[in-house]
Short mmCIF file of C-alpha atoms in Angstrom, two decimals:
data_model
loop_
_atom_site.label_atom_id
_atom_site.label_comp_id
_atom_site.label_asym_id
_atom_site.label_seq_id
_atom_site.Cartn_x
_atom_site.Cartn_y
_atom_site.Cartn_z
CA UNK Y 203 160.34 169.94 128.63
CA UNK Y 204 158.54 166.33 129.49
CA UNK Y 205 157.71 166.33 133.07
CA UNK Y 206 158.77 162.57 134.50
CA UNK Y 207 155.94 162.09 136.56
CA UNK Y 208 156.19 158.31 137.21
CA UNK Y 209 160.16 159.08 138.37
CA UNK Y 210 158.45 162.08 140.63
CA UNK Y 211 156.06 159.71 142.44
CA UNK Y 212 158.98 157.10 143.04
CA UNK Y 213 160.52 159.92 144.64
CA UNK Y 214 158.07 160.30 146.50
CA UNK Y 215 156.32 163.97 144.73
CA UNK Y 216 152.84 163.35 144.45
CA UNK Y 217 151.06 165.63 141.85
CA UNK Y 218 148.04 167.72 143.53
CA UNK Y 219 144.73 169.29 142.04
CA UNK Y 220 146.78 172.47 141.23
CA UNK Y 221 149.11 172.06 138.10
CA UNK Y 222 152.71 171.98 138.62
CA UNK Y 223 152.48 171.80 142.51
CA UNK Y 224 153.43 168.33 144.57
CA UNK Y 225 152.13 167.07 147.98
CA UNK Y 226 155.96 165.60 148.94
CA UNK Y 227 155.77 162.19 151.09
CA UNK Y 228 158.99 162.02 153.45
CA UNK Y 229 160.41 159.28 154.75
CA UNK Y 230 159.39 158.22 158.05
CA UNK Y 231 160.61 154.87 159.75
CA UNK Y 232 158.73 153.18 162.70
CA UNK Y 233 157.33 156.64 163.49
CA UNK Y 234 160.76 158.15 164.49
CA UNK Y 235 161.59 161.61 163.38
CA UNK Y 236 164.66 163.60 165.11
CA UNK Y 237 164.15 167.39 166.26
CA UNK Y 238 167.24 167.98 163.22
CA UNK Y 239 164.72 166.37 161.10
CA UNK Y 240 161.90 168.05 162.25
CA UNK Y 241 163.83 171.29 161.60
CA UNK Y 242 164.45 170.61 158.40
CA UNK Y 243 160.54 169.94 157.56
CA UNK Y 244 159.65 173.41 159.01
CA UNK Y 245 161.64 175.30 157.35
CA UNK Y 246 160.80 173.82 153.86
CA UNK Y 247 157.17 173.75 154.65
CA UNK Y 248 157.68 177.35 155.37
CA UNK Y 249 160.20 178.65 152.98
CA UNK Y 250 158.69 175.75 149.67
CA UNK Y 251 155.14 175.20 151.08
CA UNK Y 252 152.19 176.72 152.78
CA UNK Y 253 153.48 176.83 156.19
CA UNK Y 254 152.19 173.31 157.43
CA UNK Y 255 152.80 169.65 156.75
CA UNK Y 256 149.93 166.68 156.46
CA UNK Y 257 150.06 163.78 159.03
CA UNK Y 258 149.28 161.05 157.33
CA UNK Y 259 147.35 157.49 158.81
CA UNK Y 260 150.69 155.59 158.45
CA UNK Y 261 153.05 157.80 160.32
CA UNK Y 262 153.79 159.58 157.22
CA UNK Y 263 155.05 163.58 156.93
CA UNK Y 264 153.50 165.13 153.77
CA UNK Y 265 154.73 168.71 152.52
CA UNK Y 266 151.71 170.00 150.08
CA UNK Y 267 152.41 172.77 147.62
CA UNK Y 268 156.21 172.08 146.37
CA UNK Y 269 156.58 173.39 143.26
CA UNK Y 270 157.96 171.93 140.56
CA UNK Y 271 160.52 174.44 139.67
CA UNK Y 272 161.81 173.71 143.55
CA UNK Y 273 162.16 170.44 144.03
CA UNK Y 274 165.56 170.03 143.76
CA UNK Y 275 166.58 172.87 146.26
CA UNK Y 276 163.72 171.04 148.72
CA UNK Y 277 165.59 167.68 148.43
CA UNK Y 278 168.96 169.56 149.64
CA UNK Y 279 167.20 171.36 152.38
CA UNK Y 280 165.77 168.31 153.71
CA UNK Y 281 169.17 166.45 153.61
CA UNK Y 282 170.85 169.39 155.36
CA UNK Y 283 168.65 168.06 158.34
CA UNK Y 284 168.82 164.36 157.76
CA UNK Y 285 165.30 164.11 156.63
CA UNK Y 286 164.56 163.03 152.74
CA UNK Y 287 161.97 162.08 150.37
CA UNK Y 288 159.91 158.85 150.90
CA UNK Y 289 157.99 156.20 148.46
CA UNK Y 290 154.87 155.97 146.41
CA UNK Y 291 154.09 153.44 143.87
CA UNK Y 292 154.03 149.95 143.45
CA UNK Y 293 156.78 149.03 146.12
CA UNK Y 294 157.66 148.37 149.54
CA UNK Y 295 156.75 151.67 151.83
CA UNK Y 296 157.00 153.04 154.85
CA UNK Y 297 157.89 150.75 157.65
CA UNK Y 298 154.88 151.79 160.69
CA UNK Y 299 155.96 150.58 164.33
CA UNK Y 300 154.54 151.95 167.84
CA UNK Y 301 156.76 152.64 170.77
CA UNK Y 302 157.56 149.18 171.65
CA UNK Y 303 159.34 147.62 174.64
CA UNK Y 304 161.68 150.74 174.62
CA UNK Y 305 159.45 153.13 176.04
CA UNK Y 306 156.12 151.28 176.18
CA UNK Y 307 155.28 149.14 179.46
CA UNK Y 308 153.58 146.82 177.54
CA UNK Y 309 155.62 146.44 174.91
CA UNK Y 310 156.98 142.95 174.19
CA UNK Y 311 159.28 143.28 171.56
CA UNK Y 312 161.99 146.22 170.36
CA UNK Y 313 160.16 147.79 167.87
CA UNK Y 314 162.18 150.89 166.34
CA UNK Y 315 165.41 148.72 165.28
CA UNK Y 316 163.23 145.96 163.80
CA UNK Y 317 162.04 148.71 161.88
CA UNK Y 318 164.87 150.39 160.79
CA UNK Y 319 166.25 146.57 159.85
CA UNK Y 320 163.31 146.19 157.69
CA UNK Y 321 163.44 149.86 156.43
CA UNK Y 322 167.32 148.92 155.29
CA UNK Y 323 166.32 145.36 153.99
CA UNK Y 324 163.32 146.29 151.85
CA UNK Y 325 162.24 149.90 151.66
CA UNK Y 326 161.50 150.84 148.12
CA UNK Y 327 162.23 147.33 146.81
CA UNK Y 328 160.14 147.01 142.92
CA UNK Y 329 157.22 144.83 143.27
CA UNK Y 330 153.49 144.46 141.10
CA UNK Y 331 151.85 147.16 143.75
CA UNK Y 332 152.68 148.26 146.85
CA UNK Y 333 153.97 146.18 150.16
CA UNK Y 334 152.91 147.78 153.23
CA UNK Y 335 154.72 146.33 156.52
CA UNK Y 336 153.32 146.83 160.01
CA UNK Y 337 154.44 146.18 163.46
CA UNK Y 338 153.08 146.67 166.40
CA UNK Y 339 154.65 145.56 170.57
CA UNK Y 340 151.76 143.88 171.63
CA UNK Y 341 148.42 142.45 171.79
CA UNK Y 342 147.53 145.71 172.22
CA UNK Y 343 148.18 145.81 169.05
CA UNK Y 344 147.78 149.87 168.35
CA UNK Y 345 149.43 149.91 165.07
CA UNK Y 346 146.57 147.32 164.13
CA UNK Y 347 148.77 144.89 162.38
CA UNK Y 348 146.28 142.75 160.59
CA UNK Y 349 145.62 145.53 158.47
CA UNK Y 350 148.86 144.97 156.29
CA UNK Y 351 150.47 143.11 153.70
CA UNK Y 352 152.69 141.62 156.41
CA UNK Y 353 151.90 142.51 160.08
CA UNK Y 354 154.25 141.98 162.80
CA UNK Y 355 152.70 140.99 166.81
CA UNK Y 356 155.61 141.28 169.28
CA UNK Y 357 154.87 138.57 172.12
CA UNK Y 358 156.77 136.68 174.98
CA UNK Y 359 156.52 133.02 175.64
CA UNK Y 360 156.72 132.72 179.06
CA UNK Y 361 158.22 130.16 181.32
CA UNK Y 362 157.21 129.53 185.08
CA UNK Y 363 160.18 129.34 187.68
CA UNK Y 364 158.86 127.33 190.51
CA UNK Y 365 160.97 128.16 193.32
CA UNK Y 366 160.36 131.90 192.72
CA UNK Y 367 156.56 131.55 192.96
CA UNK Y 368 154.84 133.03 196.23
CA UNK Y 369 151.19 131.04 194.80
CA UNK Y 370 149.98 135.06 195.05
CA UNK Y 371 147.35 134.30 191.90
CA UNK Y 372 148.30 137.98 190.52
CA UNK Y 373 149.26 135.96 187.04
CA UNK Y 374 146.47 134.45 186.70
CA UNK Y 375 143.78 137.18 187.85
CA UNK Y 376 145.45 139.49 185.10
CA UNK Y 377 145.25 136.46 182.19
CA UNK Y 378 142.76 137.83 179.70
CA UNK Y 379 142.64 134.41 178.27
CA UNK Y 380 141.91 132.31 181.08
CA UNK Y 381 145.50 130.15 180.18
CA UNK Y 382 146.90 130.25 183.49
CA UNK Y 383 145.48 127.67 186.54
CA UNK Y 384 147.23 127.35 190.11
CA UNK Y 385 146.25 124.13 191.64
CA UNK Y 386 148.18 123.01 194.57
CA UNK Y 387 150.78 125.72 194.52
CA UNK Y 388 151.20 124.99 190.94
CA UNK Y 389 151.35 126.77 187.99
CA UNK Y 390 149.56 125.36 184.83
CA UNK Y 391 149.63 127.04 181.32
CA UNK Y 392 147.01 125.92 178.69
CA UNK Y 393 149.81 126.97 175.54
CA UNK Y 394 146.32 126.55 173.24
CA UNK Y 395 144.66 129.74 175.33
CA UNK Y 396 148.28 131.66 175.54
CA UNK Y 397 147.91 134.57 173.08
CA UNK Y 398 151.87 135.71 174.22
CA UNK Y 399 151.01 138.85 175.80
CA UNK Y 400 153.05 138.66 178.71
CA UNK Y 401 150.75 140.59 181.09
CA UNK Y 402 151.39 137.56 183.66
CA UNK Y 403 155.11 137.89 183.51
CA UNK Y 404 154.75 142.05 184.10
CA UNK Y 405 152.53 141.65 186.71
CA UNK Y 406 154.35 139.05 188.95
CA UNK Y 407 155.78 140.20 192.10
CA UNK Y 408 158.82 137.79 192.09
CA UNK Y 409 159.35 137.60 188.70
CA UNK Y 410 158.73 133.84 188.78
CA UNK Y 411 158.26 133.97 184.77
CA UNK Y 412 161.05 134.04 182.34
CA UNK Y 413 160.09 135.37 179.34
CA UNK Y 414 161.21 135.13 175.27
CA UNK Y 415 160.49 137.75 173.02
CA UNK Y 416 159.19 136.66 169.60
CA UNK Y 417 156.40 137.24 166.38
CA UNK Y 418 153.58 137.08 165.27
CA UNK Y 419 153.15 137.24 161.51
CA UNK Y 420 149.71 138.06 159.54
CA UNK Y 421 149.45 137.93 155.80
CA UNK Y 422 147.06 139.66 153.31
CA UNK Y 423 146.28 142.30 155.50
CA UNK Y 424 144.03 145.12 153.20
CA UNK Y 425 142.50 148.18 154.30
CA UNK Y 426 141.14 150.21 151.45
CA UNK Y 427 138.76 150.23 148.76
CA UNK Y 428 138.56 146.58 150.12
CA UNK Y 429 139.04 145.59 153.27
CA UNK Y 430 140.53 142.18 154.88
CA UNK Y 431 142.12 140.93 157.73
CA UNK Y 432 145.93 139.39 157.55
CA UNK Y 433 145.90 135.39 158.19
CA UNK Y 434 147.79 134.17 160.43
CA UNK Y 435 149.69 130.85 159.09
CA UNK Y 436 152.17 130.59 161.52
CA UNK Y 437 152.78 129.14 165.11
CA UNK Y 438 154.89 132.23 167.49
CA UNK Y 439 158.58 132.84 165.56
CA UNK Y 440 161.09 133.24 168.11
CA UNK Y 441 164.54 134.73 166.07
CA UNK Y 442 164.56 137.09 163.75
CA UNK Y 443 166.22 135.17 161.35
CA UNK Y 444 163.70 133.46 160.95
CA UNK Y 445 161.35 136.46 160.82
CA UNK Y 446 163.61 137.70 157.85
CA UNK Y 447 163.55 134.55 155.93
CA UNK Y 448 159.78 134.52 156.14
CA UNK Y 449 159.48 138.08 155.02
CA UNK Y 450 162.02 136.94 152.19
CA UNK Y 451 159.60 134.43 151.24
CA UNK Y 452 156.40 136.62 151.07
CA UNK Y 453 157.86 139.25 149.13
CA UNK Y 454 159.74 136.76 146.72
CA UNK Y 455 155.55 135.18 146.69
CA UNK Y 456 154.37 138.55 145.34
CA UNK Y 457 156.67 139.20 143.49
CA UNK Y 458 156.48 135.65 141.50
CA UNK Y 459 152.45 135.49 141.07
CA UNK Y 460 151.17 138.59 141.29
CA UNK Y 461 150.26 140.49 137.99
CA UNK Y 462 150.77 144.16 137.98
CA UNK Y 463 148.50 146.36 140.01
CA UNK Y 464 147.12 143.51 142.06
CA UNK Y 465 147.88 143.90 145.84
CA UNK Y 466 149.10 140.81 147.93
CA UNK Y 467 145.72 139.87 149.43
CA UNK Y 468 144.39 139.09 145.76
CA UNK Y 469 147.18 137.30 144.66
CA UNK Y 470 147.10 134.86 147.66
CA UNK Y 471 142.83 134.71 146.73
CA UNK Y 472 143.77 134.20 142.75
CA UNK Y 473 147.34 131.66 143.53
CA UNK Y 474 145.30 129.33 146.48
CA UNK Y 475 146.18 130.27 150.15
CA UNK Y 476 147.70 126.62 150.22
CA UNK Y 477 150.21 127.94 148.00
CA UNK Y 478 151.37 130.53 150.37
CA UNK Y 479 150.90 128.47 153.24
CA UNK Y 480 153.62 126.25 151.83
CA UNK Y 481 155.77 129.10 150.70
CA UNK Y 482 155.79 130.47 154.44
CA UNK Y 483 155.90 127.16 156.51
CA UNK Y 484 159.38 126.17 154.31
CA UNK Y 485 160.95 129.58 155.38
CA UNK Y 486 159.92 128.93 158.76
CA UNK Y 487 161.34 125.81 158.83
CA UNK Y 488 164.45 126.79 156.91
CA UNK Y 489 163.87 124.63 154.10
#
């Protein structure tokens, strides 16, 4: 019989060197896997595999050596532990977030249930190659969200609250941007030099800073056989409604003008940035 390799890899069974044997991708959202999960994966790796499982560089599980003959007594095993197969292909994958504001003292944004919301709104959605999203808490920015098709930048704009200001000068010795000025017991903020990362806000004594969580969104993001850095065509998104209509709007780009095989970054190069620009700025604005 036929093997269906093109359903396989959907699925999320990569073929390996060795014939009839399948490196299996798992799915893996915003880096979160449960110890019933991680239960699961042992005992498959151990029982189906070689005894060990492949990190991978986006907070991907891999099982090598599944056999063909076992994949579908791999797929119950897994769900028996809540765990189950991921993506490939040309599609939206894995959803990569760090820590965030849960756990993560710089974090300034919920991370994990933005990506399970994105995992629920477009993982394995069809498009002309794959999607990858990113998001990371913070300037810090260690899930390096540039490097995808869509990154997401948590930040806070922050607000200062006069009458709870002691004029200590911790906010502004701990602006990496130089944004913040105190003249006269007062508190200036140059928005232009604000990059949103909230260290003044964390660091203040009195909390005399009220802060808003918000985004900020890169597009074109490659890092591959080419590499590029995602553009960043918006001002700082403060709801995630907006945020979803915006990712709307990029994917419904892609998947409008790109040709098949052709990842997002070329199709913005090929279609005219201006185009996108336009695409984005009307979700933004809810046009």
């Amino acid at each position: 019989m036929a093997v269906d390799y093109s359903t396989l890899k959907k699925g999320g069974f990569m073929r390996q060197k060795q014939k009839n044997h399948f490196s299996l991708r798992l799915s893996v959202v915003g880096g979160q896997v449960s110890a019933s999960q991680l239960t699961a994966i042992t005992k498959v790796a151990e029982k189906y595999g070689r005894g060990y499982i492949h990190l991978t560089s986006r907070q991907g599980i891999e099982i090598p050596f599944i056999r063909l003959e076992d994949i579908d007594e791999v797929k119950e095993a897994l769900a028996e532990g809540g765990a189950s197969p991921g993506v490939c292909g040309p599609r939206v994958r894995t959803i990569t977030a760090c820590q965030g504001s849960a756990v993560c003292p710089n974090g300034c944004i919920e991370t994990e249930e933005l990506a399970q919301e994105l995992n629920r709104r477009y993982f394995g959605k069809e498009l002309p190659h794959k999607f990858k999203f990113g998001i990371t808490g913070c300037q810090n920015n260690c899930l390096k969200a540039e490097e995808n098709d869509l990154g997401i930048k948590g930040g806070v704009r922050v607000s200062w609250v006069q009458e709870k200001c002691i004029s200590c000068g911790v906010c502004a010795k701990v602006c990496r941007e130089k944004a913040i000025r105190i003249e006269d017991g007062n508190i200036e903020i140059d928005r232009g030099k604000c990059n949103y990362c909230g260290r003044c806000a964390f660091s203040c004594p009195t909390d005399a800073y009220e802060t808003a969580p918000g985004y900020l969104l890169s597009f074109g993001g490659l890092f591959g056989n080419k590499i590029s850095k995602g553009v960043t065509v918006l001002p700082f998104v403060e709801d995630q409604d907006t945020l979803f209509r915006i990712c709307d709007a990029a994917l419904e780009f892609f998947k409008e003008n790109a040709v098949p095989g052709e990842r997002f970054k070329f199709t913005i190069d090929r279609v005219g940035q201006e185009k996108l620009d336009e695409t984005i700025w009307n979700a933004f604005e809810g046009n």
